Short mmCIF file of C-alpha atoms and ligand atoms in Angstrom, two decimals:
data_model
loop_
_atom_site.label_atom_id
_atom_site.label_comp_id
_atom_site.label_asym_id
_atom_site.label_seq_id
_atom_site.Cartn_x
_atom_site.Cartn_y
_atom_site.Cartn_z
CA MET A 5 11.67 -40.29 -49.69
CA PHE A 6 10.99 -42.23 -46.50
CA ASN A 7 9.60 -39.84 -43.88
CA LYS A 8 7.30 -41.91 -41.71
CA THR A 9 7.26 -41.75 -37.92
CA THR A 10 9.34 -44.58 -36.45
CA LEU A 11 9.68 -46.11 -32.99
CA LYS A 12 12.71 -43.88 -32.45
CA ASP A 13 10.48 -40.79 -32.54
CA TYR A 14 8.76 -41.86 -29.30
CA VAL A 15 9.78 -41.98 -25.65
CA LEU A 16 8.78 -45.57 -24.95
CA GLU A 17 9.58 -46.06 -21.27
CA GLY A 18 6.55 -47.53 -19.48
CA LYS A 19 4.41 -47.24 -22.63
CA LYS A 20 2.25 -50.08 -23.93
CA VAL A 21 3.09 -50.69 -27.58
CA LEU A 22 0.71 -52.64 -29.80
CA LEU A 23 3.17 -54.23 -32.20
CA ARG A 24 1.69 -55.66 -35.42
CA VAL A 25 4.12 -58.27 -36.75
CA ASP A 26 3.80 -60.71 -39.63
CA TYR A 27 4.23 -64.13 -38.06
CA ASN A 28 2.28 -65.83 -40.84
CA VAL A 29 4.86 -68.62 -41.06
CA PRO A 30 4.53 -71.94 -42.89
CA LEU A 31 3.56 -74.93 -40.70
CA ASN A 32 3.75 -78.61 -41.64
CA ALA A 33 1.07 -81.26 -40.94
CA ASN A 34 2.42 -81.68 -37.39
CA LEU A 35 2.06 -77.91 -36.83
CA LYS A 36 5.83 -77.43 -36.75
CA ILE A 37 7.21 -74.22 -38.23
CA THR A 38 9.14 -75.03 -41.42
CA ASN A 39 10.63 -71.55 -41.92
CA ASP A 40 10.97 -69.05 -39.06
CA ARG A 41 12.52 -66.18 -41.04
CA ARG A 42 9.63 -63.81 -40.33
CA ILE A 43 9.95 -64.38 -36.57
CA ARG A 44 13.72 -63.88 -36.64
CA GLU A 45 13.34 -60.68 -38.67
CA SER A 46 11.22 -59.15 -35.91
CA ILE A 47 13.85 -59.63 -33.19
CA PRO A 48 15.68 -56.27 -33.64
CA THR A 49 12.42 -54.37 -33.07
CA LEU A 50 11.57 -56.48 -30.02
CA LYS A 51 15.04 -56.00 -28.56
CA TYR A 52 14.79 -52.24 -29.10
CA LEU A 53 11.41 -52.14 -27.33
CA ILE A 54 12.80 -54.16 -24.40
CA GLU A 55 15.85 -51.87 -24.13
CA GLN A 56 13.58 -48.84 -24.14
CA LYS A 57 11.51 -50.38 -21.30
CA ALA A 58 8.27 -50.59 -23.26
CA LYS A 59 5.47 -53.09 -22.53
CA ILE A 60 5.03 -55.15 -25.66
CA ILE A 61 1.71 -56.43 -26.97
CA ILE A 62 2.33 -58.48 -30.10
CA CYS A 63 -0.43 -59.17 -32.59
CA THR A 64 -0.43 -61.08 -35.88
CA HIS A 65 -2.52 -63.37 -38.04
CA LEU A 66 -1.64 -66.93 -39.04
CA GLY A 67 -3.20 -68.66 -42.04
CA ARG A 68 -6.79 -68.20 -43.13
CA PRO A 69 -9.14 -69.26 -40.31
CA GLU A 70 -11.79 -66.92 -41.82
CA GLY A 71 -13.12 -65.34 -38.64
CA LYS A 72 -13.47 -68.58 -36.68
CA VAL A 73 -11.40 -70.20 -33.94
CA VAL A 74 -9.49 -72.98 -35.75
CA PRO A 75 -7.13 -74.76 -33.30
CA ASP A 76 -4.69 -75.69 -36.10
CA PHE A 77 -4.04 -71.97 -36.59
CA SER A 78 -3.28 -71.29 -32.93
CA LEU A 79 -0.20 -69.13 -32.41
CA GLU A 80 1.20 -71.47 -29.74
CA PRO A 81 4.02 -72.86 -31.99
CA VAL A 82 4.88 -69.28 -32.96
CA ALA A 83 4.92 -68.07 -29.34
CA GLU A 84 7.14 -71.05 -28.44
CA ARG A 85 9.62 -70.22 -31.23
CA LEU A 86 9.68 -66.60 -30.13
CA ARG A 87 10.39 -67.62 -26.51
CA GLN A 88 13.43 -69.56 -27.75
CA LEU A 89 14.68 -66.69 -29.92
CA ILE A 90 14.13 -63.83 -27.49
CA LYS A 91 14.97 -65.88 -24.38
CA LYS A 92 12.09 -64.39 -22.40
CA PRO A 93 8.61 -65.51 -21.39
CA VAL A 94 5.92 -64.75 -24.00
CA ILE A 95 2.37 -65.08 -22.71
CA LEU A 96 -0.17 -66.09 -25.36
CA THR A 97 -3.61 -64.72 -24.48
CA LYS A 98 -7.03 -66.13 -25.36
CA ASP A 99 -8.39 -63.34 -27.52
CA VAL A 100 -8.29 -59.58 -27.85
CA GLY A 101 -11.48 -58.69 -25.97
CA ASP A 102 -11.20 -61.40 -23.31
CA ILE A 103 -11.52 -59.99 -19.76
CA ASP A 104 -8.46 -61.91 -18.50
CA THR A 105 -6.43 -60.48 -21.37
CA ILE A 106 -7.49 -56.94 -20.50
CA LYS A 107 -6.60 -57.45 -16.82
CA PHE A 108 -3.32 -59.07 -17.77
CA VAL A 109 -2.31 -56.24 -20.08
CA ARG A 110 -3.22 -53.69 -17.40
CA ASN A 111 -0.70 -55.29 -15.03
CA MET A 112 2.19 -55.68 -17.46
CA LYS A 113 5.66 -54.59 -16.37
CA GLU A 114 8.33 -52.89 -18.45
CA GLY A 115 9.91 -55.35 -20.91
CA ASP A 116 7.03 -57.87 -20.60
CA ILE A 117 5.82 -59.52 -23.80
CA VAL A 118 2.24 -60.62 -24.42
CA MET A 119 1.01 -62.13 -27.68
CA MET A 120 -2.64 -61.89 -28.72
CA GLN A 121 -4.11 -65.08 -30.15
CA ASN A 122 -4.52 -65.19 -33.97
CA LEU A 123 -6.30 -61.97 -34.97
CA ARG A 124 -8.14 -63.70 -37.80
CA PHE A 125 -10.04 -65.87 -35.32
CA ASP A 126 -12.25 -62.75 -35.08
CA PRO A 127 -14.19 -61.70 -38.22
CA GLY A 128 -13.61 -58.07 -37.17
CA GLU A 129 -9.96 -58.23 -38.17
CA GLU A 130 -10.34 -58.66 -41.92
CA ALA A 131 -13.53 -56.57 -42.00
CA ASN A 132 -11.72 -53.67 -40.28
CA ASP A 133 -14.70 -53.60 -37.93
CA PRO A 134 -14.83 -50.47 -35.69
CA ASP A 135 -15.63 -52.55 -32.59
CA PHE A 136 -12.61 -54.76 -33.12
CA VAL A 137 -10.48 -51.69 -33.80
CA ARG A 138 -11.69 -50.21 -30.51
CA LYS A 139 -10.83 -53.38 -28.57
CA LEU A 140 -7.36 -53.53 -30.09
CA SER A 141 -6.53 -49.86 -29.67
CA ALA A 142 -7.77 -49.85 -26.06
CA LEU A 143 -4.97 -52.24 -25.16
CA ALA A 144 -2.07 -49.85 -25.81
CA ASP A 145 -0.70 -46.28 -25.93
CA ILE A 146 1.13 -46.50 -29.25
CA TYR A 147 0.59 -48.60 -32.37
CA CYS A 148 3.66 -49.83 -34.24
CA ASP A 149 3.39 -51.54 -37.62
CA ASP A 150 6.28 -53.91 -38.25
CA ALA A 151 4.32 -56.30 -40.49
CA PHE A 152 5.59 -55.39 -43.93
CA GLY A 153 3.96 -58.47 -45.50
CA THR A 154 0.45 -57.22 -44.67
CA MET A 155 0.80 -53.50 -45.40
CA HIS A 156 -1.13 -53.83 -48.66
CA ARG A 157 -4.23 -54.82 -46.64
CA GLN A 158 -6.79 -52.58 -44.96
CA HIS A 159 -7.53 -54.76 -41.95
CA ALA A 160 -8.23 -53.68 -38.36
CA SER A 161 -4.69 -54.38 -37.16
CA THR A 162 -2.93 -53.03 -40.25
CA TYR A 163 -5.04 -49.93 -40.93
CA GLY A 164 -7.99 -49.31 -38.59
CA VAL A 165 -5.97 -49.02 -35.36
CA ALA A 166 -3.45 -46.65 -36.96
CA GLN A 167 -6.31 -44.25 -37.69
CA VAL A 168 -7.31 -43.92 -34.05
CA MET A 169 -4.06 -43.83 -32.06
CA PRO A 170 -0.48 -42.49 -32.09
CA ASN A 171 1.39 -44.65 -34.57
CA CYS A 172 4.71 -45.46 -36.17
CA VAL A 173 6.54 -48.12 -38.16
CA GLY A 174 8.95 -50.63 -36.61
CA LEU A 175 12.59 -51.27 -37.51
CA LEU A 176 11.83 -54.02 -40.03
CA VAL A 177 9.28 -51.96 -41.96
CA GLU A 178 11.65 -48.99 -41.86
CA LYS A 179 14.41 -51.14 -43.40
CA GLU A 180 12.06 -52.58 -46.06
CA LEU A 181 10.66 -49.18 -47.07
CA LYS A 182 14.09 -47.50 -47.20
CA THR A 183 15.42 -50.34 -49.35
CA PHE A 184 12.55 -50.17 -51.84
CA ASP A 185 12.87 -46.39 -51.86
CA LYS A 186 16.54 -46.64 -52.82
CA VAL A 187 16.02 -49.34 -55.47
CA LEU A 188 13.09 -47.54 -57.07
CA ASN A 189 14.38 -43.97 -56.92
CA ASP A 190 18.15 -44.00 -56.70
CA PRO A 191 19.58 -47.43 -57.59
CA ASP A 192 23.34 -47.80 -58.00
CA LYS A 193 23.91 -48.32 -61.73
CA PRO A 194 23.93 -50.51 -63.72
CA PHE A 195 20.57 -51.68 -62.40
CA VAL A 196 19.62 -55.13 -63.68
CA VAL A 197 16.17 -56.65 -63.22
CA LEU A 198 15.76 -60.41 -63.67
CA VAL A 199 12.20 -61.65 -64.00
CA GLY A 200 10.90 -65.19 -64.47
CA GLY A 201 8.03 -67.45 -63.49
CA SER A 202 5.05 -68.59 -65.45
CA LYS A 203 2.50 -65.78 -65.69
CA VAL A 204 3.07 -62.59 -67.69
CA LYS A 205 -0.10 -61.12 -66.14
CA ASP A 206 1.43 -61.10 -62.64
CA LYS A 207 4.59 -59.29 -63.74
CA ILE A 208 3.42 -56.88 -66.42
CA GLU A 209 2.84 -53.90 -64.11
CA LEU A 210 6.16 -54.47 -62.39
CA LEU A 211 7.96 -54.57 -65.75
CA ASP A 212 6.14 -51.46 -66.92
CA ASN A 213 7.11 -49.54 -63.77
CA LEU A 214 10.76 -50.66 -63.87
CA LEU A 215 11.27 -49.96 -67.59
CA ASP A 216 12.52 -46.42 -67.07
CA LYS A 217 14.49 -47.26 -63.91
CA ALA A 218 16.46 -50.35 -64.97
CA ASP A 219 19.34 -50.42 -67.45
CA THR A 220 18.74 -54.04 -68.40
CA ILE A 221 15.75 -56.32 -67.91
CA MET A 222 16.40 -60.04 -68.40
CA ILE A 223 13.46 -62.39 -68.77
CA GLY A 224 13.42 -66.15 -68.15
CA GLY A 225 10.90 -68.82 -67.15
CA ALA A 226 7.74 -69.53 -69.12
CA MET A 227 7.05 -65.77 -69.43
CA ALA A 228 9.94 -65.49 -71.85
CA TYR A 229 7.97 -67.49 -74.43
CA THR A 230 5.20 -64.92 -74.62
CA PHE A 231 7.83 -62.22 -75.23
CA LEU A 232 9.65 -64.33 -77.82
CA ARG A 233 6.30 -64.96 -79.54
CA ALA A 234 5.81 -61.18 -79.63
CA GLN A 235 9.10 -61.01 -81.53
CA GLY A 236 7.74 -63.49 -84.06
CA TYR A 237 9.43 -66.72 -82.98
CA THR A 238 7.68 -70.09 -82.92
CA LEU A 239 8.40 -72.03 -79.77
CA GLY A 240 7.04 -75.55 -80.18
CA LYS A 241 4.86 -76.64 -77.27
CA SER A 242 6.27 -73.99 -74.87
CA LEU A 243 3.83 -72.14 -72.64
CA VAL A 244 2.79 -69.03 -74.61
CA GLU A 245 -0.01 -66.86 -73.20
CA LYS A 246 -1.54 -65.89 -76.53
CA ASP A 247 -3.78 -63.17 -75.12
CA LYS A 248 -0.76 -61.50 -73.50
CA VAL A 249 1.33 -61.30 -76.69
CA PRO A 250 0.10 -57.76 -77.56
CA MET A 251 0.99 -56.59 -74.05
CA ALA A 252 4.46 -58.12 -74.37
CA LYS A 253 4.85 -56.31 -77.71
CA LEU A 254 3.96 -53.00 -76.07
CA ILE A 255 6.57 -53.55 -73.33
CA LEU A 256 9.24 -54.35 -75.94
CA GLU A 257 8.36 -51.22 -77.94
CA LYS A 258 8.37 -49.02 -74.84
CA ALA A 259 11.76 -50.40 -73.80
CA GLU A 260 13.20 -49.59 -77.19
CA LYS A 261 11.97 -45.99 -77.00
CA LEU A 262 13.44 -45.60 -73.51
CA GLY A 263 16.74 -47.23 -74.46
CA THR A 264 16.28 -49.98 -71.86
CA ARG A 265 17.83 -53.27 -72.89
CA ILE A 266 15.50 -56.29 -72.70
CA LEU A 267 17.25 -59.65 -72.94
CA LEU A 268 15.36 -62.83 -73.84
CA PRO A 269 16.70 -66.40 -73.93
CA VAL A 270 18.74 -67.34 -77.02
CA ASP A 271 18.63 -71.02 -76.10
CA HIS A 272 16.68 -73.40 -73.89
CA VAL A 273 16.67 -76.70 -72.05
CA ALA A 274 13.63 -78.30 -73.69
CA ALA A 275 11.76 -81.59 -73.42
CA GLY A 276 8.87 -83.43 -75.07
CA GLU A 277 6.71 -83.37 -71.95
CA PHE A 278 6.25 -81.55 -68.64
CA SER A 279 7.75 -84.18 -66.35
CA PHE A 280 10.66 -84.57 -63.92
CA ALA A 281 11.70 -87.65 -65.89
CA ALA A 282 11.64 -85.93 -69.31
CA GLN A 283 14.81 -86.11 -71.41
CA PRO A 284 16.40 -82.63 -71.65
CA THR A 285 17.61 -81.32 -75.04
CA ILE A 286 19.34 -77.98 -75.71
CA VAL A 287 17.64 -76.00 -78.48
CA SER A 288 18.13 -72.49 -79.84
CA THR A 289 15.42 -69.85 -80.06
CA ASP A 290 15.59 -69.62 -83.86
CA HIS A 291 15.35 -73.41 -84.43
CA PHE A 292 12.78 -74.51 -81.88
CA PRO A 293 11.42 -78.02 -82.69
CA ARG A 294 7.61 -78.28 -82.84
CA SER A 295 7.58 -81.35 -80.59
CA LEU A 296 9.40 -79.76 -77.63
CA MET A 297 8.65 -77.27 -74.86
CA GLY A 298 11.18 -74.99 -73.14
CA LEU A 299 11.56 -75.80 -69.44
CA ASP A 300 14.72 -73.84 -68.51
CA ILE A 301 17.05 -71.24 -69.98
CA GLY A 302 19.90 -72.80 -71.98
CA PRO A 303 23.68 -72.58 -71.38
CA LYS A 304 24.34 -69.66 -73.75
CA THR A 305 21.53 -67.62 -72.20
CA LEU A 306 22.79 -68.46 -68.73
CA ALA A 307 26.29 -67.29 -69.61
CA ILE A 308 24.92 -63.95 -70.93
CA TYR A 309 22.61 -63.41 -67.92
CA LYS A 310 25.44 -64.26 -65.49
CA ARG A 311 27.72 -61.68 -67.09
CA PHE A 312 25.11 -58.95 -66.61
CA LEU A 313 24.46 -60.07 -63.02
CA GLN A 314 28.18 -59.96 -62.20
CA ARG A 315 28.57 -56.41 -63.51
CA ALA A 316 25.39 -54.96 -62.01
CA ARG A 317 25.63 -52.66 -58.97
CA THR A 318 21.96 -53.32 -58.20
CA VAL A 319 20.11 -56.54 -59.02
CA PHE A 320 16.47 -57.27 -58.37
CA TRP A 321 15.30 -60.85 -59.06
CA ASN A 322 11.75 -62.20 -59.02
CA GLY A 323 10.63 -65.56 -60.46
CA PRO A 324 12.40 -68.80 -61.45
CA MET A 325 14.23 -69.19 -64.78
CA GLY A 326 12.66 -72.59 -65.40
CA VAL A 327 10.77 -75.47 -63.82
CA PHE A 328 13.16 -75.48 -60.88
CA GLU A 329 11.04 -78.05 -59.01
CA PHE A 330 12.42 -80.64 -61.49
CA GLN A 331 16.16 -81.16 -60.93
CA LYS A 332 16.95 -81.46 -64.66
CA PHE A 333 15.44 -78.03 -65.30
CA ALA A 334 16.69 -76.23 -62.18
CA LYS A 335 20.14 -75.21 -63.38
CA GLY A 336 19.20 -71.77 -64.72
CA THR A 337 17.44 -70.80 -61.48
CA ASN A 338 20.16 -72.23 -59.22
CA GLU A 339 22.99 -70.65 -61.19
CA VAL A 340 21.49 -67.15 -61.12
CA ALA A 341 21.01 -67.55 -57.34
CA LYS A 342 24.66 -68.58 -56.94
CA THR A 343 25.88 -65.73 -59.15
CA MET A 344 23.89 -63.19 -57.14
CA ALA A 345 25.21 -64.67 -53.89
CA LYS A 346 28.78 -64.02 -55.06
CA SER A 347 28.15 -60.40 -56.02
CA PRO A 348 29.78 -57.78 -53.77
CA TYR A 349 27.11 -55.30 -54.85
CA PHE A 350 23.47 -54.80 -53.88
CA THR A 351 21.35 -57.87 -54.62
CA MET A 352 17.68 -58.26 -53.78
CA VAL A 353 15.29 -61.19 -54.19
CA GLY A 354 11.49 -61.09 -54.05
CA GLY A 355 8.75 -63.65 -54.67
CA GLY A 356 8.13 -67.02 -53.01
CA ASP A 357 9.73 -69.29 -55.64
CA SER A 358 12.96 -67.30 -56.03
CA ILE A 359 13.33 -67.06 -52.24
CA ALA A 360 12.67 -70.83 -51.97
CA ALA A 361 15.42 -71.46 -54.55
CA VAL A 362 17.87 -69.26 -52.63
CA GLU A 363 16.97 -70.93 -49.32
CA GLY A 364 17.20 -74.41 -50.92
CA LEU A 365 20.82 -73.62 -51.73
CA GLU A 366 21.32 -72.07 -48.27
CA LEU A 367 22.41 -68.80 -49.83
CA GLN A 368 19.95 -66.54 -48.00
CA ASP A 369 22.69 -64.90 -45.92
CA LYS A 370 24.66 -64.06 -49.06
CA ILE A 371 21.87 -62.07 -50.69
CA LYS A 372 21.92 -58.46 -49.50
CA PHE A 373 18.18 -58.13 -49.11
CA ILE A 374 15.30 -60.59 -49.07
CA SER A 375 11.97 -58.88 -48.56
CA THR A 376 9.56 -60.33 -45.97
CA GLY A 377 6.55 -59.26 -48.03
CA GLY A 378 5.42 -61.01 -51.22
CA GLY A 379 2.25 -59.11 -52.18
CA ALA A 380 3.37 -55.90 -50.48
CA SER A 381 6.75 -55.83 -52.23
CA LEU A 382 5.13 -56.52 -55.60
CA LYS A 383 2.78 -53.55 -55.11
CA LEU A 384 5.72 -51.22 -54.32
CA LEU A 385 7.62 -52.43 -57.38
CA GLU A 386 4.52 -51.75 -59.47
CA GLY A 387 4.80 -48.14 -58.30
CA LYS A 388 1.76 -48.30 -56.02
CA SER A 389 1.45 -47.09 -52.45
CA LEU A 390 0.46 -49.35 -49.56
CA PRO A 391 -2.55 -48.40 -47.38
CA GLY A 392 -0.71 -49.60 -44.26
CA VAL A 393 2.11 -47.16 -45.01
CA GLU A 394 -0.13 -44.27 -46.05
CA VAL A 395 -2.00 -44.38 -42.73
CA ILE A 396 1.16 -43.94 -40.62
CA GLN A 397 1.77 -40.30 -39.72
CA ASP A 398 4.60 -38.48 -41.46
CA LYS A 399 7.62 -37.54 -39.36
CA PHE A 400 7.02 -33.79 -39.38
CA ASP A 401 3.22 -33.69 -39.16
P1 LIG B 520 5.00 -67.75 -60.97
O1 LIG B 520 4.03 -68.29 -59.96
O2 LIG B 520 4.37 -67.01 -62.09
O3 LIG B 520 6.16 -67.00 -60.34
O4 LIG B 520 5.66 -69.03 -61.65
C1 LIG B 520 6.41 -69.96 -60.96
C2 LIG B 520 6.30 -71.28 -61.68
O5 LIG B 520 6.71 -71.12 -63.02
C3 LIG B 520 7.18 -72.37 -61.10
O6 LIG B 520 6.37 -73.32 -60.48
C4 LIG B 520 7.92 -72.92 -62.30
O7 LIG B 520 7.93 -74.33 -62.34
C5 LIG B 520 7.12 -72.38 -63.46
N1 LIG B 520 7.91 -72.27 -64.69
C6 LIG B 520 9.07 -71.62 -64.85
N2 LIG B 520 9.54 -71.78 -66.10
C7 LIG B 520 8.65 -72.55 -66.76
C8 LIG B 520 8.57 -73.04 -68.08
N3 LIG B 520 9.51 -72.78 -68.97
N4 LIG B 520 7.48 -73.79 -68.42
C9 LIG B 520 6.52 -74.06 -67.52
N5 LIG B 520 6.54 -73.61 -66.25
C10 LIG B 520 7.59 -72.85 -65.86
#
């Protein structure tokens, strides 16, 4: 059960709060933000801190500058977007230990917002260097972690600072952790898990952990071929990870023992080559031509998967049903996104490709929960704990 200290456990008036956010947003070649979801998701926490009259010191990383100052990874476009969203000045400082920054922070007024320049410009951030931790923690009275997407990392700003100062989680992290807690420990039933994508290796631990929690697990994408191979089918030129077939067999056996239903595609949209221009042909699992490869789930499979999605009270989806980047093979992925968007029940999407598919159809507001953390959410679904969560003090310590 979620029992971490939150912002609401502190009297914040006049206090300097070091707020770790995850503003690692995608930028295009002109350094324009192409998706500002992570910035928008931090607004409730910022508004709460302003209302409570705290002094706000925001810190985040952006990209992988690897401990060096790389101007293309400057947070200026991020600070500018935040100014527009929060409708307040946001001062972007030079770097954490800079003397002007220290003076500036000392003179902050209640409700002021300062943003530290990209933390990963300093090698101390990723190394969790004690000196860098000291510089960061010296800036504030309270540390607040609202960067769910980086909680699986033990960096200075996600772990080190929490060890040396009063700490808590922010509103976004609280919402993420409570949601995962509910889905993993007390999901409304039936609980349906839909998994796709290309690599079995990336999803095996997640499947293993969800086997005794889900009622039905439906598999699509290239991964389905490794599972179908484990059932003895031949699948033409489809992507089968031969070395993962034994693992797939184990999962299928375990599911049977637990009474968890695993559904695999009964038909496919196949083609002779991996190309956007390839001619699609519908084939069934038990008569798969040697010359073809499966690139999407077929219409019968889609109809079955949709029926389970419509009836589920909890759905978790991770990974595309086919090569959704090619329009002719995107139907399976797009249709499951649309079906989930229509559900009145709890629907949740994780993983970059599935989120991109949902956003491509502009359905993001119709999905009940889209996690802000790729790697971090995967770790939780695998049943693992996150160092950034562990280090935050429990409510009743
Ligand atoms: P992953 O990174 O494992 O989530 O896989 C995502 C990728 O899987 C996407 O780029 C899809 O194009 C790809 N994919 C999905 N289905 C298939 C398939 N049947 N054959 C080949 N690639 C696929």
